[in-house]
Coordinates of C-alpha atoms and ligand atoms in Angstrom, one line a residue:
Chain A
M114 CA 4.9 15.3 -48.2
C115 CA 7.6 17.5 -47.3
Q116 CA 5.4 19.8 -44.9
V117 CA 4.3 16.7 -43.2
D118 CA 7.8 15.7 -42.8
E119 CA 8.6 18.8 -41.2
D120 CA 5.8 19.0 -38.8
Y121 CA 6.9 15.7 -37.6
H122 CA 10.5 16.8 -37.0
D123 CA 9.1 19.7 -35.2
G124 CA 7.1 17.8 -32.8
L125 CA 10.1 15.5 -32.2
E126 CA 12.4 18.0 -31.5
R127 CA 10.1 19.5 -28.8
A128 CA 9.8 16.1 -27.2
E129 CA 12.8 16.6 -25.2
V130 CA 11.5 15.3 -22.2
P131 CA 12.3 17.8 -19.1
S132 CA 13.9 14.7 -17.3
V133 CA 12.9 14.5 -13.4
S134 CA 15.8 15.9 -12.0
K135 CA 15.3 14.5 -8.5
K136 CA 16.8 11.3 -7.3
C137 CA 15.2 8.9 -4.9
V138 CA 16.4 9.6 -1.6
K139 CA 16.5 6.0 -0.6
C140 CA 18.7 4.3 -3.4
K141 CA 19.9 7.4 -4.8
E142 CA 20.2 6.0 -8.2
A143 CA 16.7 5.8 -9.6
S144 CA 14.8 8.8 -10.5
A145 CA 12.1 9.8 -8.1
A146 CA 8.3 9.2 -8.8
V147 CA 6.7 9.9 -5.6
V148 CA 7.0 12.7 -3.2
I149 CA 5.9 11.7 0.3
R150 CA 5.8 13.8 3.3
A151 CA 7.8 17.2 2.5
G152 CA 10.4 16.7 0.4
D153 CA 11.1 12.6 0.7
T154 CA 11.5 11.5 -2.9
Y155 CA 11.2 7.8 -3.8
C156 CA 11.5 5.9 -6.9
R157 CA 8.9 3.3 -7.9
G158 CA 10.8 0.3 -6.2
C159 CA 12.0 2.0 -3.2
F160 CA 8.3 3.2 -2.6
K161 CA 6.8 -0.3 -3.0
E162 CA 9.3 -1.4 -0.4
Y163 CA 8.7 1.0 1.7
F164 CA 4.9 0.7 1.6
I165 CA 5.1 -3.0 2.3
H166 CA 7.5 -2.7 5.1
K167 CA 5.5 -0.4 7.0
F168 CA 2.2 -2.7 7.0
R169 CA 4.4 -5.5 8.6
A170 CA 6.3 -3.2 11.3
M171 CA 2.8 -2.0 12.0
L172 CA 1.5 -5.5 12.8
G173 CA 4.9 -6.6 14.1
K174 CA 5.3 -3.4 16.7
N175 CA 1.8 -3.9 18.1
R176 CA 1.9 -7.7 18.6
I177 CA -2.0 -7.9 18.6
I178 CA -2.7 -10.5 16.0
F179 CA -1.3 -14.2 16.8
P180 CA 0.0 -16.5 14.6
G181 CA -3.0 -18.8 13.4
E182 CA -5.7 -16.2 14.3
K183 CA -8.6 -15.7 12.3
V184 CA -8.8 -12.1 11.0
L185 CA -11.6 -10.4 9.4
L186 CA -10.6 -7.9 6.9
A187 CA -13.5 -5.1 6.3
V188 CA -13.1 -4.1 2.6
S189 CA -15.6 -1.6 1.4
G190 CA -14.1 -1.3 -2.2
G191 CA -12.5 1.9 -1.7
P192 CA -8.5 2.8 -2.0
S193 CA -7.8 2.4 1.5
S194 CA -9.4 -0.9 2.4
S195 CA -8.4 -2.5 -1.0
S196 CA -4.8 -1.6 -0.2
M197 CA -5.1 -3.1 3.1
L198 CA -6.2 -6.2 1.4
S199 CA -3.2 -6.3 -1.1
Q200 CA -0.8 -5.7 1.9
V201 CA -2.1 -8.7 3.7
Q202 CA -1.8 -10.8 0.3
E203 CA 1.5 -9.5 -0.3
G204 CA 2.5 -10.4 3.6
L205 CA 1.4 -13.8 3.3
S206 CA 3.5 -14.5 0.0
Q207 CA 6.6 -13.3 1.7
N208 CA 9.2 -15.8 2.6
A209 CA 9.3 -17.6 6.2
H210 CA 10.9 -15.1 8.4
K211 CA 8.8 -11.8 7.0
K212 CA 5.5 -14.0 6.5
L213 CA 2.5 -12.7 8.0
R214 CA 1.1 -15.7 10.0
F215 CA -2.9 -15.2 10.5
L216 CA -5.8 -16.4 8.7
P217 CA -7.6 -13.5 6.5
G218 CA -11.1 -13.3 5.6
I219 CA -13.0 -10.5 4.0
V220 CA -16.4 -8.9 4.6
Y221 CA -18.1 -6.6 2.4
I222 CA -21.0 -4.6 3.7
D223 CA -23.2 -3.6 0.7
E224 CA -24.5 -0.4 1.8
G225 CA -26.1 0.3 -1.7
G226 CA -29.8 0.1 -0.1
A227 CA -29.0 3.0 2.4
V228 CA -27.8 5.5 -0.3
G229 CA -30.6 5.0 -2.8
Q230 CA -28.6 2.7 -5.4
S231 CA -30.9 0.3 -7.6
V232 CA -30.8 -3.0 -7.3
E233 CA -28.7 -3.7 -10.7
E234 CA -26.3 -0.9 -9.4
R235 CA -25.5 -2.9 -6.3
Q236 CA -25.4 -6.3 -8.0
R237 CA -22.8 -4.7 -10.5
T238 CA -20.7 -3.4 -7.8
V239 CA -20.9 -6.8 -5.6
A240 CA -20.3 -9.0 -8.9
E241 CA -17.0 -6.8 -9.2
L242 CA -15.9 -7.3 -5.9
Q243 CA -16.7 -10.6 -5.8
A244 CA -14.2 -11.2 -8.7
V245 CA -11.6 -9.3 -6.9
F246 CA -12.1 -11.2 -3.4
K247 CA -12.2 -14.6 -5.3
A248 CA -8.7 -13.6 -6.9
T249 CA -7.1 -13.5 -3.3
G250 CA -8.2 -17.1 -2.4
F251 CA -9.6 -16.0 1.1
P252 CA -13.1 -16.7 2.3
F253 CA -15.5 -13.7 1.9
H254 CA -18.8 -12.6 3.2
M255 CA -20.9 -10.4 1.2
V256 CA -23.3 -8.9 3.7
P257 CA -26.3 -6.5 2.7
L258 CA -26.7 -3.5 5.3
E259 CA -30.2 -4.6 5.3
Q260 CA -29.2 -7.5 7.6
V261 CA -28.6 -5.0 10.4
L262 CA -32.3 -5.0 11.0
D263 CA -32.0 -8.4 12.1
L264 CA -29.1 -8.4 14.5
P265 CA -29.4 -10.1 17.8
S266 CA -29.4 -7.5 20.9
S267 CA -26.1 -9.5 22.0
V268 CA -24.5 -7.1 19.4
V269 CA -24.8 -4.2 21.8
V270 CA -23.6 -5.9 24.5
T271 CA -19.9 -6.2 25.3
A272 CA -18.6 -10.0 25.2
P273 CA -16.1 -10.9 27.8
A274 CA -12.8 -10.4 26.6
A275 CA -10.9 -13.5 25.4
S276 CA -8.4 -14.4 28.2
E277 CA -5.7 -12.1 28.5
Q278 CA -2.6 -13.1 26.9
P279 CA 0.7 -12.3 28.2
A280 CA 3.3 -11.0 26.0
S281 CA 5.4 -13.8 26.5
A282 CA 2.8 -16.0 24.8
Y283 CA 3.4 -14.2 21.3
K284 CA 6.7 -15.6 21.0
A285 CA 5.4 -18.8 21.9
A286 CA 2.7 -18.7 19.4
V287 CA 5.0 -17.7 16.5
D288 CA 7.3 -20.7 17.6
H289 CA 4.5 -23.2 17.7
F290 CA 3.3 -21.9 14.4
I291 CA 6.4 -22.2 12.9
Q292 CA 6.9 -25.5 13.8
S293 CA 3.4 -26.8 12.9
D294 CA 4.0 -26.2 9.4
S295 CA 1.9 -23.6 7.4
S296 CA 0.0 -26.4 5.5
S297 CA -2.8 -25.8 7.4
C298 CA -3.0 -22.4 6.1
S299 CA -4.1 -23.3 2.5
T300 CA -6.6 -25.7 3.6
A301 CA -8.5 -23.5 5.8
Q302 CA -9.1 -21.6 2.7
D303 CA -11.9 -23.4 1.5
H304 CA -13.4 -21.1 -1.3
E305 CA -16.6 -20.0 0.0
Q306 CA -18.9 -19.6 -2.6
T307 CA -20.9 -17.2 -0.4
S308 CA -23.5 -15.5 -2.9
V309 CA -25.2 -12.5 -1.7
P310 CA -28.3 -13.5 0.4
E311 CA -31.2 -12.1 -1.4
V312 CA -32.4 -8.5 0.1
Q313 CA -36.1 -8.1 0.3
E314 CA -37.3 -4.8 -0.9
S315 CA -39.3 -4.2 2.1
H316 CA -35.9 -4.7 3.9
T317 CA -34.4 -2.2 1.9
Q318 CA -37.3 0.4 2.3
L319 CA -37.0 -0.3 6.2
L320 CA -33.6 0.7 5.9
Q321 CA -34.0 3.8 3.8
Q322 CA -36.7 5.2 6.2
L323 CA -34.2 4.4 9.3
I324 CA -31.4 6.2 7.7
G325 CA -33.6 8.8 6.2
S326 CA -35.2 9.6 9.8
A327 CA -32.1 11.1 10.6
Q328 CA -32.5 14.7 9.3
T329 CA -29.0 16.1 9.0
L330 CA -26.2 14.4 6.8
T331 CA -24.0 14.8 9.9
A332 CA -26.3 12.5 11.9
R333 CA -26.9 10.3 8.7
Q334 CA -23.4 9.4 8.3
D335 CA -22.9 8.9 12.2
L336 CA -25.8 6.5 12.2
L337 CA -24.6 4.5 9.1
N338 CA -21.4 4.6 11.0
T339 CA -22.8 2.9 13.9
L340 CA -24.8 0.4 12.1
R341 CA -21.8 -0.7 9.9
H342 CA -19.9 -1.1 12.9
H343 CA -22.4 -3.4 14.7
L344 CA -23.0 -5.6 11.6
L345 CA -19.2 -6.1 11.0
V346 CA -18.8 -7.0 14.7
H347 CA -21.8 -9.3 14.3
T348 CA -20.3 -11.0 11.3
A349 CA -17.1 -11.6 12.9
R350 CA -18.5 -13.1 15.8
T351 CA -20.8 -15.7 13.8
E352 CA -18.0 -16.7 11.6
G353 CA -15.6 -17.3 14.5
Y354 CA -13.1 -14.3 13.6
S355 CA -11.5 -12.8 16.6
K356 CA -10.1 -9.5 15.1
L357 CA -11.5 -7.0 12.8
M358 CA -9.0 -5.0 10.6
L359 CA -10.5 -1.4 9.4
G360 CA -9.0 0.5 6.5
D361 CA -8.8 3.6 8.5
N362 CA -5.8 5.6 6.9
C363 CA -3.8 8.5 8.6
T364 CA -5.6 11.3 6.8
R365 CA -8.9 9.5 7.8
V366 CA -7.8 9.4 11.3
A367 CA -7.0 12.8 11.4
V368 CA -10.5 13.9 9.8
K369 CA -12.1 11.5 12.4
L370 CA -10.1 13.0 15.1
L371 CA -11.3 16.3 14.5
T372 CA -14.8 15.4 13.6
S373 CA -15.2 13.4 16.7
I374 CA -14.0 16.6 18.6
S375 CA -16.9 18.7 17.0
L376 CA -19.4 15.8 17.6
G377 CA -19.0 15.9 21.0
R378 CA -16.9 12.4 20.8
G379 CA -14.0 13.7 23.0
A380 CA -14.2 10.9 25.6
Q381 CA -14.3 8.3 23.0
L382 CA -11.3 9.8 21.1
A383 CA -8.7 7.3 21.9
Q384 CA -11.1 4.4 21.1
D385 CA -12.2 5.9 17.8
T386 CA -8.8 6.3 16.2
G387 CA -6.6 4.0 18.0
F388 CA -4.5 1.1 16.3
A389 CA -6.6 -1.3 18.5
D390 CA -10.2 -0.9 19.9
S391 CA -11.4 -3.3 22.3
R392 CA -15.1 -1.7 23.0
Y393 CA -16.7 -5.0 21.9
G394 CA -14.7 -7.1 24.1
D395 CA -14.1 -10.5 22.4
I396 CA -13.7 -8.8 18.8
I397 CA -10.8 -6.5 18.6
L398 CA -10.9 -4.0 16.2
V399 CA -7.6 -3.1 14.6
R400 CA -6.6 0.0 12.1
P401 CA -3.2 -1.3 10.3
M402 CA -3.7 1.5 7.5
R403 CA -3.3 4.3 10.2
D404 CA 0.4 5.1 9.3
Y405 CA -0.5 5.7 5.8
S406 CA -1.5 9.0 4.0
A407 CA -4.4 9.0 1.2
K408 CA -1.7 10.2 -1.0
E409 CA 0.5 7.3 -0.5
I410 CA -2.3 4.8 -0.8
A411 CA -3.6 6.2 -4.0
Y412 CA -0.2 6.4 -5.7
Y413 CA 0.2 2.9 -4.5
N414 CA -3.0 1.6 -5.8
H415 CA -2.4 3.2 -9.3
M416 CA 1.2 2.3 -9.6
F417 CA 0.9 -1.1 -8.5
S418 CA -2.7 -1.6 -10.1
V419 CA -4.4 -2.4 -7.0
P420 CA -7.9 -3.0 -7.9
S421 CA -10.6 -0.7 -5.9
V422 CA -14.1 0.1 -6.6
F423 CA -15.7 3.4 -6.3
I424 CA -18.6 3.5 -4.6
P425 CA -21.0 6.5 -4.6
G426 CA -21.9 7.3 -0.8
G427 CA -24.4 9.4 0.6
D428 CA -22.2 12.2 0.6
T429 CA -20.5 12.2 -2.5
K430 CA -20.6 15.2 -4.9
T431 CA -22.1 17.1 -1.8
T432 CA -20.7 20.6 -1.2
D433 CA -18.0 20.8 1.7
K434 CA -20.6 22.1 4.1
A435 CA -23.0 19.5 3.6
S436 CA -21.9 18.0 7.1
I437 CA -19.6 18.1 9.8
Q438 CA -17.7 15.3 8.6
R439 CA -17.4 16.9 5.0
L440 CA -16.4 20.1 6.3
T441 CA -13.9 18.8 8.5
E442 CA -12.3 16.5 5.7
S443 CA -12.2 19.3 3.3
F444 CA -10.6 21.5 6.2
V445 CA -7.8 19.0 6.8
T446 CA -7.0 18.7 3.0
K447 CA -7.0 22.3 2.3
L448 CA -4.7 22.7 5.3
Q449 CA -2.2 19.6 4.3
A450 CA -1.9 21.3 0.7
D451 CA -0.2 24.4 2.2
F452 CA 1.4 22.6 5.3
P453 CA 2.1 19.0 4.6
S454 CA 2.9 18.2 8.1
T455 CA -0.7 18.9 8.9
V456 CA -2.0 15.7 8.7
S457 CA 0.9 13.9 10.4
T458 CA 0.8 16.2 13.2
I459 CA -3.0 15.8 13.9
Y460 CA -2.4 12.0 13.5
R461 CA 0.7 12.0 16.1
T462 CA -1.6 13.8 18.5
S463 CA -4.1 11.0 18.2
E464 CA -1.1 8.7 19.2
K465 CA -0.5 10.4 22.6
L466 CA -4.3 9.8 23.4
Q467 CA -4.7 7.1 25.9
T468 CA -7.9 5.2 26.7
A469 CA -9.3 6.8 30.0
C470 CA -9.0 5.3 33.2
R471 CA -12.2 3.6 32.8
N472 CA -10.9 1.1 30.6
S473 CA -13.3 -0.3 27.6
S474 CA -12.9 -3.6 29.3
T475 CA -13.7 -2.8 32.8
A476 CA -16.7 -0.5 32.4
D477 CA -20.0 -2.3 33.5
Q478 CA -22.7 -3.0 30.8
A479 CA -24.7 -0.4 32.1
D480 CA -22.1 2.4 31.9
R481 CA -21.8 1.9 28.3
C482 CA -23.4 3.8 25.3
L483 CA -26.2 1.6 23.7
L484 CA -25.0 2.8 20.0
C485 CA -21.5 3.1 20.2
M486 CA -20.4 0.8 22.9
C487 CA -18.0 3.3 24.5
A488 CA -17.8 4.0 28.1
L489 CA -20.5 6.6 29.0
D490 CA -19.1 10.1 29.3
T491 CA -22.3 11.5 31.0
A492 CA -22.0 10.3 34.1
V493 CA -19.9 13.2 35.5
E494 CA -19.9 15.8 38.3
N495 CA -22.2 18.4 38.6
A496 CA -19.6 21.4 37.6
S497 CA -19.0 19.8 34.3
A498 CA -19.4 21.2 30.8
F499 CA -21.9 18.4 29.8
Q500 CA -24.0 19.5 32.9
A501 CA -23.7 22.9 31.9
T502 CA -25.0 22.2 28.4
L503 CA -28.0 20.2 29.8
T504 CA -28.7 23.1 32.0
S505 CA -28.7 25.9 29.6
E506 CA -30.6 23.3 27.2
Q507 CA -33.2 22.7 29.9
L508 CA -33.5 26.5 30.3
S509 CA -34.0 27.3 26.6
Q510 CA -36.6 24.7 26.3
N511 CA -38.8 26.2 29.0
K512 CA -38.9 29.4 27.0
P513 CA -42.9 30.1 26.7
S514 CA -42.9 31.3 23.0
G515 CA -42.3 28.2 20.7
A516 CA -38.8 29.8 19.2
T517 CA -36.8 27.0 18.0
G518 CA -33.1 27.4 18.3
T519 CA -32.3 28.0 14.5
E520 CA -28.8 29.2 15.2
N521 CA -27.8 25.7 16.4
P522 CA -27.2 23.7 13.1
R523 CA -27.6 20.6 14.8
Q524 CA -31.2 21.0 15.8
N525 CA -33.7 20.2 13.1
P526 CA -36.4 22.5 11.9
A527 CA -39.2 20.3 13.1
P528 CA -38.1 18.4 16.2
V529 CA -41.5 18.2 18.0
E530 CA -43.3 16.8 15.4
Q531 CA -43.6 13.3 16.4
E532 CA -44.3 14.1 20.2
S533 CA -47.2 16.3 19.2
T534 CA -48.8 14.2 16.4
A535 CA -48.6 10.7 18.5
P536 CA -51.7 10.1 20.6
S537 CA -50.3 9.4 23.8
G538 CA -51.9 5.7 24.0
Q539 CA -52.5 4.0 27.1
C540 CA -53.4 0.5 26.2
C541 CA -49.9 -0.8 26.6
S542 CA -47.8 1.9 27.7
S543 CA -46.0 0.2 30.2
G544 CA -43.7 -2.6 29.2
G545 CA -45.7 -3.1 25.8
E546 CA -43.4 -6.1 24.4
D547 CA -45.8 -8.4 22.9
C548 CA -46.9 -5.6 20.4
G549 CA -43.5 -4.4 19.5
R550 CA -42.1 -6.9 17.1
T551 CA -44.5 -7.1 14.5
E552 CA -45.1 -3.2 14.5
R553 CA -41.8 -2.5 13.0
G554 CA -41.9 -0.4 10.0
G555 CA -44.3 2.0 12.0
G556 CA -48.2 1.2 11.6
G557 CA -50.4 3.8 13.0
G558 CA -51.6 1.9 15.8
C559 CA -51.7 3.0 19.5
C560 CA -49.4 0.4 20.4
S561 CA -46.4 1.5 18.0
S562 CA -47.0 5.2 18.9
A563 CA -46.9 4.0 22.8
K564 CA -43.8 1.9 21.7
E565 CA -42.0 4.9 20.9
P566 CA -39.4 4.9 23.5
E567 CA -39.2 8.1 25.2
R568 CA -36.6 10.1 23.8
T569 CA -35.3 11.2 27.2
D570 CA -35.1 7.5 28.3
L571 CA -33.0 6.4 25.5
K572 CA -30.9 9.6 26.0
S573 CA -29.7 8.1 29.5
L574 CA -28.5 5.2 27.7
L575 CA -26.3 6.8 25.3
C576 CA -23.2 8.8 25.5
Y577 CA -23.2 13.0 24.7
S578 CA -22.3 12.1 21.1
C579 CA -24.9 9.6 20.3
Q580 CA -27.3 11.7 21.9
L581 CA -27.0 14.5 19.5
T582 CA -27.3 11.8 16.8
I583 CA -30.6 10.8 18.3
K584 CA -31.4 14.2 18.7
D585 CA -31.4 14.9 14.9
M586 CA -33.7 11.9 14.3
S587 CA -37.2 12.4 13.3
S588 CA -38.3 9.0 14.8
L589 CA -37.1 6.7 16.8
E590 CA -39.5 3.8 16.1
R591 CA -37.6 3.0 13.1
L592 CA -34.5 2.1 14.8
P593 CA -33.9 -1.8 14.6
Q594 CA -35.4 -3.9 17.1
Y595 CA -32.1 -5.0 18.4
I596 CA -31.3 -1.7 19.8
L597 CA -34.8 -0.8 21.0
S598 CA -35.1 -4.2 22.9
E599 CA -31.6 -3.8 24.5
A600 CA -32.7 -0.4 25.4
Q601 CA -35.7 -1.8 27.3
R602 CA -33.9 -4.5 28.9
R603 CA -31.3 -1.9 30.4
Q604 CA -34.2 0.4 31.3
R605 CA -35.8 -2.5 33.3
R606 CA -32.7 -3.2 34.8
S607 CA -32.1 0.2 36.3
Q608 CA -35.6 0.7 37.2
M609 CA -35.4 -2.5 39.1
R610 CA -32.2 -1.7 40.5
E611 CA -33.7 1.5 41.8
E612 CA -36.4 0.0 43.6
I613 CA -34.3 -2.6 45.6
S614 CA -31.6 -0.2 46.1
E615 CA -32.0 0.4 49.6
F616 CA -31.5 -3.3 49.9
L617 CA -28.2 -3.4 48.2
L618 CA -24.9 -3.4 50.3
D619 CA -22.8 -2.2 47.9
D620 CA -23.6 -0.2 45.1
G621 CA -20.9 -1.4 42.6
D622 CA -21.3 -4.9 43.3
E623 CA -24.1 -6.2 40.9
G624 CA -24.4 -9.6 39.6
S625 CA -25.2 -10.5 36.0
Chain B
M30 CA 2.7 27.7 -33.9
A31 CA 3.2 24.8 -31.9
A32 CA 1.7 21.6 -33.3
P33 CA -1.5 20.0 -31.5
V34 CA -0.6 17.9 -28.5
A35 CA -2.3 14.5 -28.3
I36 CA -2.6 13.4 -24.6
H37 CA -4.1 10.6 -22.5
L38 CA -6.1 11.7 -19.7
E39 CA -7.1 9.5 -17.0
F40 CA -9.7 10.3 -13.6
G41 CA -9.9 8.0 -10.6
G42 CA -11.0 7.7 -7.3
G43 CA -14.6 9.3 -7.8
A44 CA -13.0 11.9 -10.0
E45 CA -14.4 10.1 -12.8
L46 CA -17.6 10.9 -11.7
L47 CA -17.8 14.8 -12.9
F48 CA -17.0 13.4 -16.2
N49 CA -19.9 11.3 -16.8
G50 CA -18.3 8.3 -15.0
V51 CA -15.7 8.3 -18.0
K52 CA -12.3 7.4 -16.7
E53 CA -10.1 7.4 -19.8
H54 CA -10.2 10.2 -22.1
H55 CA -7.7 10.4 -25.1
V56 CA -7.9 14.0 -26.2
T57 CA -6.0 16.4 -28.8
L58 CA -5.3 20.0 -27.5
P59 CA -5.5 22.3 -30.6
S60 CA -2.3 24.1 -32.1
Q61 CA -1.9 27.6 -30.3
S62 CA 1.1 30.0 -30.4
E63 CA 2.7 28.9 -27.2
P64 CA 3.4 25.2 -25.7
W65 CA 0.6 23.7 -23.7
D66 CA 1.3 23.8 -19.8
M67 CA -0.8 22.0 -17.0
K68 CA -2.3 25.5 -16.2
Q69 CA -3.9 25.6 -19.5
L70 CA -4.9 22.1 -19.6
L71 CA -6.6 22.7 -16.4
V72 CA -8.6 25.3 -18.0
W73 CA -9.1 23.3 -21.3
I74 CA -10.7 20.5 -19.1
Q75 CA -13.0 22.8 -17.3
R76 CA -14.2 24.2 -20.8
N77 CA -14.2 20.9 -22.7
L78 CA -14.8 17.9 -20.8
L79 CA -15.8 18.8 -17.1
K80 CA -19.7 18.0 -16.9
E81 CA -20.8 19.6 -13.6
R82 CA -19.8 21.1 -10.1
P83 CA -16.2 22.8 -11.2
E84 CA -15.5 23.6 -7.6
L85 CA -15.1 20.2 -7.0
F86 CA -12.1 19.8 -9.3
V87 CA -10.4 23.0 -9.5
Q88 CA -9.9 25.6 -7.1
G89 CA -8.2 28.9 -8.3
D90 CA -5.6 28.1 -11.0
S91 CA -4.7 24.6 -9.6
V92 CA -6.7 21.2 -8.7
R93 CA -8.7 21.0 -5.7
P94 CA -6.7 20.0 -2.6
G95 CA -7.2 16.2 -2.0
I96 CA -6.7 15.5 -5.8
L97 CA -3.6 14.1 -7.1
V98 CA -1.9 14.5 -10.3
L99 CA 0.4 12.1 -12.0
I100 CA 2.3 12.9 -15.1
N101 CA 3.8 10.1 -16.9
D102 CA 3.4 8.0 -14.0
A103 CA 5.5 10.5 -11.6
D104 CA 4.0 12.9 -9.1
W105 CA 3.4 16.3 -10.7
E106 CA 5.1 17.8 -7.7
L107 CA 8.4 16.6 -9.4
M108 CA 7.3 17.7 -12.8
G109 CA 7.0 21.3 -12.0
E110 CA 3.1 20.9 -11.4
L111 CA 1.5 24.0 -13.2
D112 CA 4.3 24.9 -15.3
Y113 CA 5.0 21.4 -16.7
Q114 CA 4.8 21.7 -20.5
L115 CA 2.8 19.1 -22.0
Q116 CA 4.3 16.6 -24.8
D117 CA 2.8 14.9 -27.3
Q118 CA 1.5 11.4 -26.1
D119 CA 1.6 12.3 -22.3
N120 CA -0.2 10.5 -19.9
V121 CA -1.9 12.8 -17.2
V122 CA -3.7 11.1 -14.3
F123 CA -6.1 12.7 -11.7
I124 CA -6.9 10.6 -8.7
S125 CA -9.3 12.1 -6.0
T126 CA -8.7 11.1 -2.5
L127 CA -11.7 12.9 -1.0
H128 CA -14.1 10.6 0.9
G129 CA -12.7 7.2 -0.1
G130 CA -11.7 4.4 2.1
Ligands
ZN719 ZN1 15.2 4.1 -5.2
ZN720 ZN1 -22.2 6.3 22.0

């Protein structure tokens, strides 16, 4: 007994907690709980205030979301987008002058099919998130990625932008909104009990084949990104939203920025990482979390119990070198560990980037990339780096011996496979439209092989970066129909244009 | 001899996948001649809990960059990081911030 007592005492004495010495830099009273940026120590309360204020300030400064506007929040269940959701909730619950005044809805894209999750796993994740979404009271839409296979071609056509609203309209809209009472807010939120649409197994297989046809993880992630964007924009359009909020945080923006450069997306950088992105015309993408670091978000979510769901992706538990995206991420995080201002420096660089002269809203349909919808960067003069790359590529392909350039990591080991196996079917090679639709999924008939859009043809419709992604794909016929038919349409158009070109008065003056 | 130390460990943000998907662990560190610190805890976790791919959790003596550590709900940078001496009933949280979002 004595001994037990002694042991106990021993433990107690050692339990002198080395009290947290640092005080909060804000209130200078409470002891600090978080270190953000180099040396800034915040207590719990001040950290929360700082975090919430930043979100409101970001939206207030940019004045891009109008009062009463329907805004779709893309929530993946990950920490960043879950945090974004919690900030919108927080903002709506604030008192009058601080209140956010838009009408939020939530969209979740279930990508389980693409990364090989079982039906049960997917259902479990969806149920978990549904519970989170229901608790917000916002309408929500659960969309399986498989639906990307049934998108209309209009998704990859930039819609005319909503009428430009002058800056003064913002204030007027705010005033109007305040007067018209916020009661409409709650009635708009009819709880949509959208259960997840049934996913056909064959659709999941098609999706897997599509993703699987990208032979490198880099290309796979790029493709997945593109498809996800298309589906998000389509959902926003069909459900009547005009803004789409994405959860990219500043760590992610920094990674994306460097990744974009390595992937040859230099021309699209400003749009890929900016606060607002108008490449789709009518739907504006907004990134309100791009001021937060991954660390701030993780701490906030942990301290204030923001629910998030971890969803394993295609790159979970992979090594650093699995893809360019992963490699960049690990590079940035490692650098950040030793030099705490790494991320913010890269991030601030991204802020200085301007959308290039050929603004997204002015570029002609034909001048846009079929996949990422950015203005094409491939129509450049002969002396450009792009032309030089093309020339050297052509030269190396002319080599008589079949030496495949193995030094180039983007080149997959067997790129020529489908060209050689596909019998060049003659029966419906020119504009075989009628046989296209039924053949999705790729039977081995002569029609389907003839239908395969020529890689080189498709290339002319893509920006440099998307060309690289397509190059890493073993087969293009797995691409969703909406992309293929839009490609055909554009090709026909440019063909026609060429044929009548000598009769055209002004080259740039083309009607729709 | 220091007495055994009972602590509560939590893994989140995907880090739990390296621990068979189990997020919470109540563990007792055996008594040893010197007090337990974070550096020793990381070694202990690697030997006793970590199921796979240690390089995704630790790097050198410390945690891999991108994994955040909280000790009793405070940033471990405020607590001395690897030198922090663990107390009975401490709560240590590891959150991965890698490829989340
Ligand atoms: Zn404070
Ligand atoms: Zn593109």
